[in-house]
XYZ file of C-alpha atoms in Angstrom:
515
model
C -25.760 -0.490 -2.490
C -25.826 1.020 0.900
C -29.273 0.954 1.109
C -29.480 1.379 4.984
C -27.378 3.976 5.408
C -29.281 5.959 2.492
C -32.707 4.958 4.390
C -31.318 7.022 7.825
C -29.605 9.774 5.948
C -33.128 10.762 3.778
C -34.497 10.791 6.999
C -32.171 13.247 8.234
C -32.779 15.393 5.036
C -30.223 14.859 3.450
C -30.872 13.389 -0.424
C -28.959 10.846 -2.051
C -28.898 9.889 -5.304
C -29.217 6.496 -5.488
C -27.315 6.320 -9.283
C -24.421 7.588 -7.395
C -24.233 6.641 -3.565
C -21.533 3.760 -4.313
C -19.025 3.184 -1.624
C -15.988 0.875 -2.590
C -15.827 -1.353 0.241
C -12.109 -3.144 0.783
C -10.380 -4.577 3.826
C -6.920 -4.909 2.520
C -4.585 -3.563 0.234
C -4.675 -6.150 -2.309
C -8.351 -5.212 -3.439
C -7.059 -2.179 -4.491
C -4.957 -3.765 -6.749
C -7.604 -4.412 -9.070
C -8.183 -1.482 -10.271
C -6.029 -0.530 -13.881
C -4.810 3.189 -13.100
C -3.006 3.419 -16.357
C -4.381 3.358 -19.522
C -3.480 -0.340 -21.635
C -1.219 1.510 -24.171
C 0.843 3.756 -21.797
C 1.713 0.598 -19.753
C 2.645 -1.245 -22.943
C 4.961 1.397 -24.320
C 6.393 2.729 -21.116
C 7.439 -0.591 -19.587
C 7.977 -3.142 -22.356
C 8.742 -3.399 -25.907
C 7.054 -1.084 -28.268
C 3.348 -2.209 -29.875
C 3.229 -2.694 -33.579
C 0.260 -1.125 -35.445
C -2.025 -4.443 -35.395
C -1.393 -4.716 -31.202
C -2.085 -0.699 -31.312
C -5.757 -1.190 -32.870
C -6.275 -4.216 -30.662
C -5.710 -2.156 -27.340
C -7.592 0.623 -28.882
C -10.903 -1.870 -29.639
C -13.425 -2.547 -27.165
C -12.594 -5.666 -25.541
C -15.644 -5.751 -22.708
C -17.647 -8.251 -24.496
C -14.830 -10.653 -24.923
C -14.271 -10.429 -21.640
C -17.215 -11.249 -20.784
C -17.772 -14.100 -22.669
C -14.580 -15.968 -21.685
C -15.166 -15.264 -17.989
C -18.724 -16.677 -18.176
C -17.127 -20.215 -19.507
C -14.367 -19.978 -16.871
C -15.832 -21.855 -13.859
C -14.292 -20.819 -10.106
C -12.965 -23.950 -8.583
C -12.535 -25.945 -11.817
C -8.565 -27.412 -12.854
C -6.675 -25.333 -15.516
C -7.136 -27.808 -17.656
C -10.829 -27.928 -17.193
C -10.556 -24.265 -17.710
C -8.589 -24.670 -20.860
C -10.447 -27.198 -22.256
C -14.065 -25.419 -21.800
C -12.611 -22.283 -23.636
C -10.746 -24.383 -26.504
C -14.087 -26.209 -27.089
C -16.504 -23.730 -27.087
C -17.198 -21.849 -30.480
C -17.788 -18.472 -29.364
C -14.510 -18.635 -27.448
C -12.856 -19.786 -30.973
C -14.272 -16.467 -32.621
C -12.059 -14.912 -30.541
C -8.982 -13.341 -31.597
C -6.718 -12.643 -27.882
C -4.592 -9.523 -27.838
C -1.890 -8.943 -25.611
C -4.175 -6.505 -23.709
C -7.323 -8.728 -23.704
C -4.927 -11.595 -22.028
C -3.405 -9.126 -19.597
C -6.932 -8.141 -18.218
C -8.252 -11.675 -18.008
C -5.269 -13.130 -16.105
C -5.122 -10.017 -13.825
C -8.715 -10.695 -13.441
C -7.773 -14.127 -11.947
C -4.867 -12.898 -10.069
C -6.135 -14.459 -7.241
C -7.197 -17.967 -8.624
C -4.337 -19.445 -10.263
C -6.108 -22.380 -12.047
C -8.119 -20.290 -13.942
C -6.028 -18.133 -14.176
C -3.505 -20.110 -15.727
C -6.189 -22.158 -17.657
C -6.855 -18.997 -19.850
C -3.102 -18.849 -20.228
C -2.768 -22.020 -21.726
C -6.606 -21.323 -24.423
C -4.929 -18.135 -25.960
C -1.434 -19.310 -25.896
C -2.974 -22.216 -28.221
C -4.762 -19.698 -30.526
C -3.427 -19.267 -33.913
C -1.459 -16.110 -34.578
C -1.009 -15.162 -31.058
C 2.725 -15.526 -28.963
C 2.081 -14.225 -25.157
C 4.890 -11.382 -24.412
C 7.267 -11.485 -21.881
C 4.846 -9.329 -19.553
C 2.581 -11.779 -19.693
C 4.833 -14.843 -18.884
C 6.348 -13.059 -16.172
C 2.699 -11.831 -14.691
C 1.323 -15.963 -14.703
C 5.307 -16.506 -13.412
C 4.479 -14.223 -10.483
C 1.030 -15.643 -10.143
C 1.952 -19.428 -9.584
C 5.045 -17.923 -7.487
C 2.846 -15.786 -5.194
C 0.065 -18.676 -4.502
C 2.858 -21.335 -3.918
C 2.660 -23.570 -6.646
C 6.333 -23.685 -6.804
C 6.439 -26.419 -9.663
C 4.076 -24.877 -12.337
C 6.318 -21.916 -11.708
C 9.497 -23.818 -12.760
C 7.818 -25.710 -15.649
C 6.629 -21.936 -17.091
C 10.518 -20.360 -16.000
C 11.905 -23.546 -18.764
C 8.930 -22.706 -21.231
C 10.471 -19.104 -21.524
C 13.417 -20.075 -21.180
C 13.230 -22.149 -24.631
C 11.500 -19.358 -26.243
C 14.845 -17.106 -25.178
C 12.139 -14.441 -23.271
C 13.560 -14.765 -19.814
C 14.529 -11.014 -18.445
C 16.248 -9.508 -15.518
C 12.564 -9.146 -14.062
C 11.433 -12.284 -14.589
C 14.514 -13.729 -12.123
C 13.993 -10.853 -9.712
C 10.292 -12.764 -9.884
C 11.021 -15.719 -9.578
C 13.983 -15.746 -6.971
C 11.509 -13.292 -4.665
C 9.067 -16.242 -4.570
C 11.167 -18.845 -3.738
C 12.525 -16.508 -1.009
C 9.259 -15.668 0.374
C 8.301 -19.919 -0.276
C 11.170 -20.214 2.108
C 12.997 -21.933 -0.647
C 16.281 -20.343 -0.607
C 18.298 -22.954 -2.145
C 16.383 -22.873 -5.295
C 16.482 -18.825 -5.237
C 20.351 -19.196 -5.267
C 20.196 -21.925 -7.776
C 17.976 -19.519 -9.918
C 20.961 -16.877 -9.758
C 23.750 -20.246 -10.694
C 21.255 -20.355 -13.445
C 21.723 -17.283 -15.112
C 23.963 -18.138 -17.978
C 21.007 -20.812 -19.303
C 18.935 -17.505 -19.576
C 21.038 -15.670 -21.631
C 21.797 -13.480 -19.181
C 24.798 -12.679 -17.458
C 25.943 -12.537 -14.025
C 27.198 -9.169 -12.612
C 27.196 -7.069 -10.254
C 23.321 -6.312 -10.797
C 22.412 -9.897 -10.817
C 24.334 -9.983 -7.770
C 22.384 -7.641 -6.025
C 19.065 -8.705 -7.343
C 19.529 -11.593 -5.296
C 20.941 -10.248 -2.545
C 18.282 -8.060 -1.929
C 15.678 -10.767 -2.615
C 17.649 -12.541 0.420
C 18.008 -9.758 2.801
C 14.623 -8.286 2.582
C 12.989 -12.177 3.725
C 15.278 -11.871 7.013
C 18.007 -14.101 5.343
C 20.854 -11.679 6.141
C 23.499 -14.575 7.063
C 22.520 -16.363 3.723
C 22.834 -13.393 1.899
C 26.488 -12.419 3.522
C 27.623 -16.500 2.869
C 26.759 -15.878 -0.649
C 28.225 -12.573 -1.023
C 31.506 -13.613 0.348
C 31.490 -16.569 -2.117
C 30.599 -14.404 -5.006
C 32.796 -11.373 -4.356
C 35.778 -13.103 -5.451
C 34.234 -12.619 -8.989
C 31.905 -10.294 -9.011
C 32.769 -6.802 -7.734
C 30.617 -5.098 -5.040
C 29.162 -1.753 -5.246
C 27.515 0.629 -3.092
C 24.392 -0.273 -3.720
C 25.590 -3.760 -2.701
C 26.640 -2.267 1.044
C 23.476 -0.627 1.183
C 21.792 -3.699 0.474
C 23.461 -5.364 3.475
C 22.693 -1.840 5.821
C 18.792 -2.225 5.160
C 18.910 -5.708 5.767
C 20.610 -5.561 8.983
C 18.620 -3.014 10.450
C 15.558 -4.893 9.120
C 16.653 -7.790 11.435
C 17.366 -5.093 13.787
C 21.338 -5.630 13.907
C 22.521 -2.670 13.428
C 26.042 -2.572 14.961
C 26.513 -4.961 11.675
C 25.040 -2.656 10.000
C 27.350 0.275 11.450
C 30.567 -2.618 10.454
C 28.673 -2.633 6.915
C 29.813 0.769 6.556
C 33.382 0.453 7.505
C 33.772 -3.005 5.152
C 32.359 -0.235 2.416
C 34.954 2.474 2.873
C 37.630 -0.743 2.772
C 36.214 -1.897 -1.042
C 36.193 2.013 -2.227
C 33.081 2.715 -2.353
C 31.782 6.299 -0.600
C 28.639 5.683 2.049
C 26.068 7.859 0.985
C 23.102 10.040 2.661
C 21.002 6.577 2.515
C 23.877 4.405 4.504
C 23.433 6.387 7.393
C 19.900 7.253 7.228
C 18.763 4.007 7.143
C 21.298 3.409 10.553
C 19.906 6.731 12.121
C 16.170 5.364 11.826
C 16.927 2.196 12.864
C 18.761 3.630 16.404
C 15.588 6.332 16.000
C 12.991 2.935 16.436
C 15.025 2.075 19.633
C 14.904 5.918 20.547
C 19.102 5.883 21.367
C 18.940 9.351 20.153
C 22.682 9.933 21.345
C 23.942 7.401 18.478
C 21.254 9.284 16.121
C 23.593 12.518 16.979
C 26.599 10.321 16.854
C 26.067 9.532 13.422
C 24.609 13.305 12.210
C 28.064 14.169 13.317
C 29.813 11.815 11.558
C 27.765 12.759 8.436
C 29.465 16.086 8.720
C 32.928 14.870 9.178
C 32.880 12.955 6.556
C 31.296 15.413 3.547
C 27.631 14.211 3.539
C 25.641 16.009 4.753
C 21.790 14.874 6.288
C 19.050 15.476 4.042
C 15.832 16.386 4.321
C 14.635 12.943 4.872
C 17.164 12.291 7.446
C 16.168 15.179 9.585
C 12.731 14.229 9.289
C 12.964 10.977 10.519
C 14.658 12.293 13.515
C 12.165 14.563 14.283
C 9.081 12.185 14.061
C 10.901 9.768 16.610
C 11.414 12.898 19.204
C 7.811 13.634 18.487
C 6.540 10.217 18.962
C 9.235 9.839 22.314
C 7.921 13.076 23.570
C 10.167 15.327 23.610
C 8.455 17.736 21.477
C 11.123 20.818 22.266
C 14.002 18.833 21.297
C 12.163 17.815 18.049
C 11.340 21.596 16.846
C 15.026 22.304 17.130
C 15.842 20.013 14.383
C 14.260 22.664 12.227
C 17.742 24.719 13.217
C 20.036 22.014 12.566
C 18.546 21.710 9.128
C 18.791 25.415 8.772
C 22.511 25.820 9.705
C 23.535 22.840 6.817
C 21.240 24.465 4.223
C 19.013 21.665 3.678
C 15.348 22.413 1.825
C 12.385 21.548 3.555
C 9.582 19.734 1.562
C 6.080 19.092 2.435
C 6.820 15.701 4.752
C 9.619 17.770 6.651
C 6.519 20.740 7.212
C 4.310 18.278 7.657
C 5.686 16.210 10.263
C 6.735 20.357 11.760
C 3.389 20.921 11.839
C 2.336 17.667 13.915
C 5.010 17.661 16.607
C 3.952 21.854 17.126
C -0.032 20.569 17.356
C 1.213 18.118 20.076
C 3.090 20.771 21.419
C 0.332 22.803 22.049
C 2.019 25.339 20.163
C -0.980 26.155 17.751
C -0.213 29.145 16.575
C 3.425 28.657 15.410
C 2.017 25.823 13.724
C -0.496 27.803 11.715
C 2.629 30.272 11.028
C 4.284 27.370 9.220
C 1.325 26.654 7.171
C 0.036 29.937 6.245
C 3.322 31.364 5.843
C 6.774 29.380 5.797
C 5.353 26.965 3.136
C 4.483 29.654 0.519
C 7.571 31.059 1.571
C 9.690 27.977 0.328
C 7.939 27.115 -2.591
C 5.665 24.432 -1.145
C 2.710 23.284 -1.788
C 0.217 21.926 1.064
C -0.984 18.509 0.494
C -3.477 15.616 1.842
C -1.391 14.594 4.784
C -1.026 19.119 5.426
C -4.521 19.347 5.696
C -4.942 16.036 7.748
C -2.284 17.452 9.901
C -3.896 21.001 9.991
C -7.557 19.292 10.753
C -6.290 17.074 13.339
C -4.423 19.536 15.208
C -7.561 21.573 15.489
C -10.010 19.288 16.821
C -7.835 17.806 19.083
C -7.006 21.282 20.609
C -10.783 22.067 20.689
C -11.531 24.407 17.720
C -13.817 22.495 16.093
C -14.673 24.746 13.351
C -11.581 25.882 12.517
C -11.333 21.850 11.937
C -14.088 22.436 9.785
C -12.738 25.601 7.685
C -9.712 23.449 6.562
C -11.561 20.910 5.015
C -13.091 23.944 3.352
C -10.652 25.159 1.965
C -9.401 21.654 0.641
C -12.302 21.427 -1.071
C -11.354 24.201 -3.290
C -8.107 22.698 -4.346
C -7.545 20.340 -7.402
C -4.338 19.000 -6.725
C -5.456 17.302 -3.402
C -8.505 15.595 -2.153
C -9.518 14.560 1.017
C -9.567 10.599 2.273
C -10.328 8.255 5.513
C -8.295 10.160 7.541
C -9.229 13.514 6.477
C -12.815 12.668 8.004
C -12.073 10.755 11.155
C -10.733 13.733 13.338
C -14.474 15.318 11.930
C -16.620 12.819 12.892
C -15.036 12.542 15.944
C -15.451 16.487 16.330
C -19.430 15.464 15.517
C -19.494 13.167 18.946
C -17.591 15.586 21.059
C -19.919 18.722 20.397
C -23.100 17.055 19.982
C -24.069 17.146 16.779
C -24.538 14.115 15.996
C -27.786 14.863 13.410
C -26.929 17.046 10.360
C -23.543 17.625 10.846
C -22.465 13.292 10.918
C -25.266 13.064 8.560
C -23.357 15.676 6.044
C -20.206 14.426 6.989
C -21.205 10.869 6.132
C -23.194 12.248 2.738
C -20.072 13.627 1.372
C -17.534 11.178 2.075
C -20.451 8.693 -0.153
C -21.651 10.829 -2.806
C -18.899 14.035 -3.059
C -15.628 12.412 -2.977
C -16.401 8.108 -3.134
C -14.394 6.978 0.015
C -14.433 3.972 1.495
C -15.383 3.047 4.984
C -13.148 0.784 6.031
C -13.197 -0.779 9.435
C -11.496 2.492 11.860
C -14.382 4.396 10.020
C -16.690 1.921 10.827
C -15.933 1.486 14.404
C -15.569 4.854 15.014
C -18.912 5.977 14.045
C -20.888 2.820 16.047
C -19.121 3.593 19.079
C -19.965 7.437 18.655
C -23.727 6.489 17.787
C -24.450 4.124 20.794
C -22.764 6.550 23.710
C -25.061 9.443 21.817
C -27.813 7.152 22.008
C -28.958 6.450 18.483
C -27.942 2.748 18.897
C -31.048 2.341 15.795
C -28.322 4.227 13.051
C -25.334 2.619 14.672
C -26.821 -0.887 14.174
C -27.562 -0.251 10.316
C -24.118 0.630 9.641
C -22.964 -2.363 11.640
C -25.340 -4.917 9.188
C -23.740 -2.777 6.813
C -20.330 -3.538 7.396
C -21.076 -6.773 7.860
C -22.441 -7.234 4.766
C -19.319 -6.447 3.269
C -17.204 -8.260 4.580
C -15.417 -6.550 6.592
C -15.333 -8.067 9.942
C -16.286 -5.809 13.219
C -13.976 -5.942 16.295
C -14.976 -7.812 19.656
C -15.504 -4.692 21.623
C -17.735 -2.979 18.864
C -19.947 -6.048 18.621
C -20.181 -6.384 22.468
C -20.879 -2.471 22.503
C -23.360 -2.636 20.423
C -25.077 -6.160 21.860
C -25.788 -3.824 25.018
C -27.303 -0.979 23.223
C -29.783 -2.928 21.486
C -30.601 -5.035 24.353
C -31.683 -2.270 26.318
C -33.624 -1.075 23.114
C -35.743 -4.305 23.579
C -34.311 -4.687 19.616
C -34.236 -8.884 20.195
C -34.267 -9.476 16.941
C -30.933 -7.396 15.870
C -29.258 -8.573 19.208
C -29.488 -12.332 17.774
C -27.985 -11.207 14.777
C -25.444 -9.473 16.489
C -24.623 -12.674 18.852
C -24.530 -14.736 15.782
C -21.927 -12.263 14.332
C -19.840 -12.797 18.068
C -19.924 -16.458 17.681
C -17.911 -16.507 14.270
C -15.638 -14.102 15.596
């Protein structure tokens, strides 16, 4: 798979084996989301309706061939009803009996192509003795929603509708599409629609759609509709809170700050969250004197910061600089009694590092963690390994990730490795050392390189002058997908050109002109 990169690395003695040298390749989020972390039957029973025996053994038999067979007959590009009609006229496909889990794979497997996706839909809705579930409405619902096809969405919305299936979720679905469509008429029509459903509107169905409103940016919409509603439905806090994220979100936060006072007025008791979510929001425009306006008025009024408060505070002093000021948080938090957890030590432990206070930093982790029950994590080691090779002590660096390694509860990832290979580049060793590196991110723990990774080691490779490795991990990268920045390509153009490598340099301009 990375056949390149194995080709330099057996050269550099290291072995791979090639059964197991996979890298998973992805340059965005929503690749990962193909992957099923739960197992078919704890999904089913944990976040719908309870599986009868018969759906039990279903779930329980091996479904892989079936799979396969359908996809093979599923053509990308073709209509959904071209895709229905080549699965309800093929035989094999009529041998086979959908389950609720078989469906849920198949359409998740299409996620991303809504024709066929909603083709297979339609074949195993049309197969005797199967009824799709709720779930699996509501998952071709948010399908149509999420790729825009705003009509098949409304036509499937009246279908369960008929079949009395519609849930809270599947509004909360289908009034976040229209939102994010832009549609907001038909979102607050959704919510007018509620009764039709069977369901009722209250003070959560409120909300639902409030929140739907205020996290697009609609704020104003949102407050019009809440003033219209309130005269029936009572607010809560959760529906004040609602209004505090979004405001800050649009980055008005002395409505947000009114939000708080309209609360008190309805009865309703602001809580850690209300002001947090103001204190972060004056901590992104670093006004620090309203951040201790408001920490004060926490304590006037009987609530206390949290832990979460306090360490949002401290990040922004870190990140404004003023590292001093931020390690005296750690006494404010002290003097209200508040527990520190591992993002509060973490983010400790960063703004000491950048303090070049090294020392009290490794105090913190080697001793006022265990103290207060806390375990390190990925981000404490990341933290730990950073700090050290930015400081210089390389294999200190190096004796972290050793001792990671012996953990269970946390393994390393992307970021654990880029202060290393960056400590490869600055010392020199730029032969075994990247090579093992490189070898165990692979084979020993199956990380991806994405594209920081990527650039990262090209631009280390060609100033060492091994522009021959740096260009196989560009072809690489390129073959998968994952598209190389302007500067790395021009970086590497230059290299190989003074390599007398013409051949790679046309590839490389080729790559430039696409870009």
């Amino acid at each position: 798979m990375i056949c390149h990169l194995q080709k330099y690395l057996k050269q550099a003695r290291i072995p791979l084996n090639p059964l197991t040298s996979h890298i998973h390749f992805h340059s965005s989020s929503e690749n990962c989301s193909h992957v099923v972390s739960s197992s078919p039957i704890e999904s089913y029973c944990s976040d719908g309706p309870r599986l009868d025996r018969h759906q039990v053994l279903c779930v329980d038999s091996p479904r892989l061939p079936d799979i396969d067979v359908i996809i093979s007959k599923v053509h990308v590009g073709s209509s959904e009803d071209e895709v229905f009609q080549s699965l309800k006229q093929d035989h094999v496909c009529n041998a086979i009996q959908p389950s609720h889990y078989l469906v849920n794979k198949l359409i998740h497997r299409f996620k991303d192509d809504w024709k066929s996706a909603l083709g297979i839909f339609r074949w195993a809705g049309s197969c005797p003795g199967y009824e799709h579930s709720s779930e699996i409405y509501e998952m071709m619902v948010d399908i149509l929603g999420k790729m825009r096809q705003m009509d098949q969405m409304r036509a499937l919305l009246e279908e369960m509708s008929k079949g009395h299936i519609v849930t809270l979720n599947t509004v909360a679905k289908v009034m976040r599409r229209f939102s994010g469509a832009g549609q907001w008429e038909d979102a607050v029509r959704t919510f007018d629609e509620l009764g039709t459903f069977g369901l009722e509107k209250n003070t959560e169905t409120m909300n639902l759609l409030l929140d739907t409103l205020c996290k697009e940016g609609k704020v104003e919409l949102a407050r019009s509709v809440f003033l219209e509603l309130k005269l029936c439905i009572p607010p809560n806090a959760h529906t004040f809170n609602i209004f505090i994220h979004g405001w800050c979100k649009i980055n008005r936060v002395d409505e947000a700050q009114w939000t708080i006072q309209e609360m008190k007025g309805h009865g309703c008791h602001p809580c850690v969250i209300s002001y947090s979510t103001i204190i972060q929001s004056y901590c992104r425009q670093y006004n620090f004197s309203k951040v201790y306006e408001l920490l004060d008025e926490m304590q006037a009024q009987g609530c206390p910061p949290n832990v979460v408060t306090y360490t949002t505070v401290m990040s922004y002093l870190a990140k404004s600089g003023d590292f001093e000021e931020a390690i005296r948080i750690t006494e404010k938090m002290k003097i209200v009694g508040s527990k520190p957890d591992s993002r509060f030590f973490n983010c400790l432990i960063y703004t000491l590092g950048r303090a070049s206070r090294v020392q009290e930093a490794v105090y913190v982790y080697q001793v006022e963690m265990p103290e207060n029950g806390v375990a390190p994590d990925t981000s404490t080691f990341n933290t730990m390994i950073t700090m050290f090779s930015h400081q210089g002590h390389h294999e200190k660096a190096f004796h972290v990730l050793e001792e990671m390694n012996k953990l269970e509860h946390c393994k390393p990832n992307v970021q654990t490795f880029q202060p290393l290979l960056k400590s490869c580049f600055k010392t020199g060793k730029t032969d075994e050392c990247l090579s093992q590196l490189l070898d165990d991110m692979v084979n020993k723990h199956h990380l991806s390189l994405d594209i920081s990774t990527y650039t990262l080691v090209i631009h280390g490779l060609c100033r060492a002058n091994k522009c021959e490795w740096a260009y196989l991990l560009f072809k690489e990268m390129i073959g998968h997908d994952i598209t190389p920045r302007y500067q790395t390509c021009r970086l590497i153009l230059d290299e190989v050109k003074q390599k007398h490598m013409y051949d790679a340099a046309e590839k490389i301009e080729a790559v430039m002109k696409k870009l």
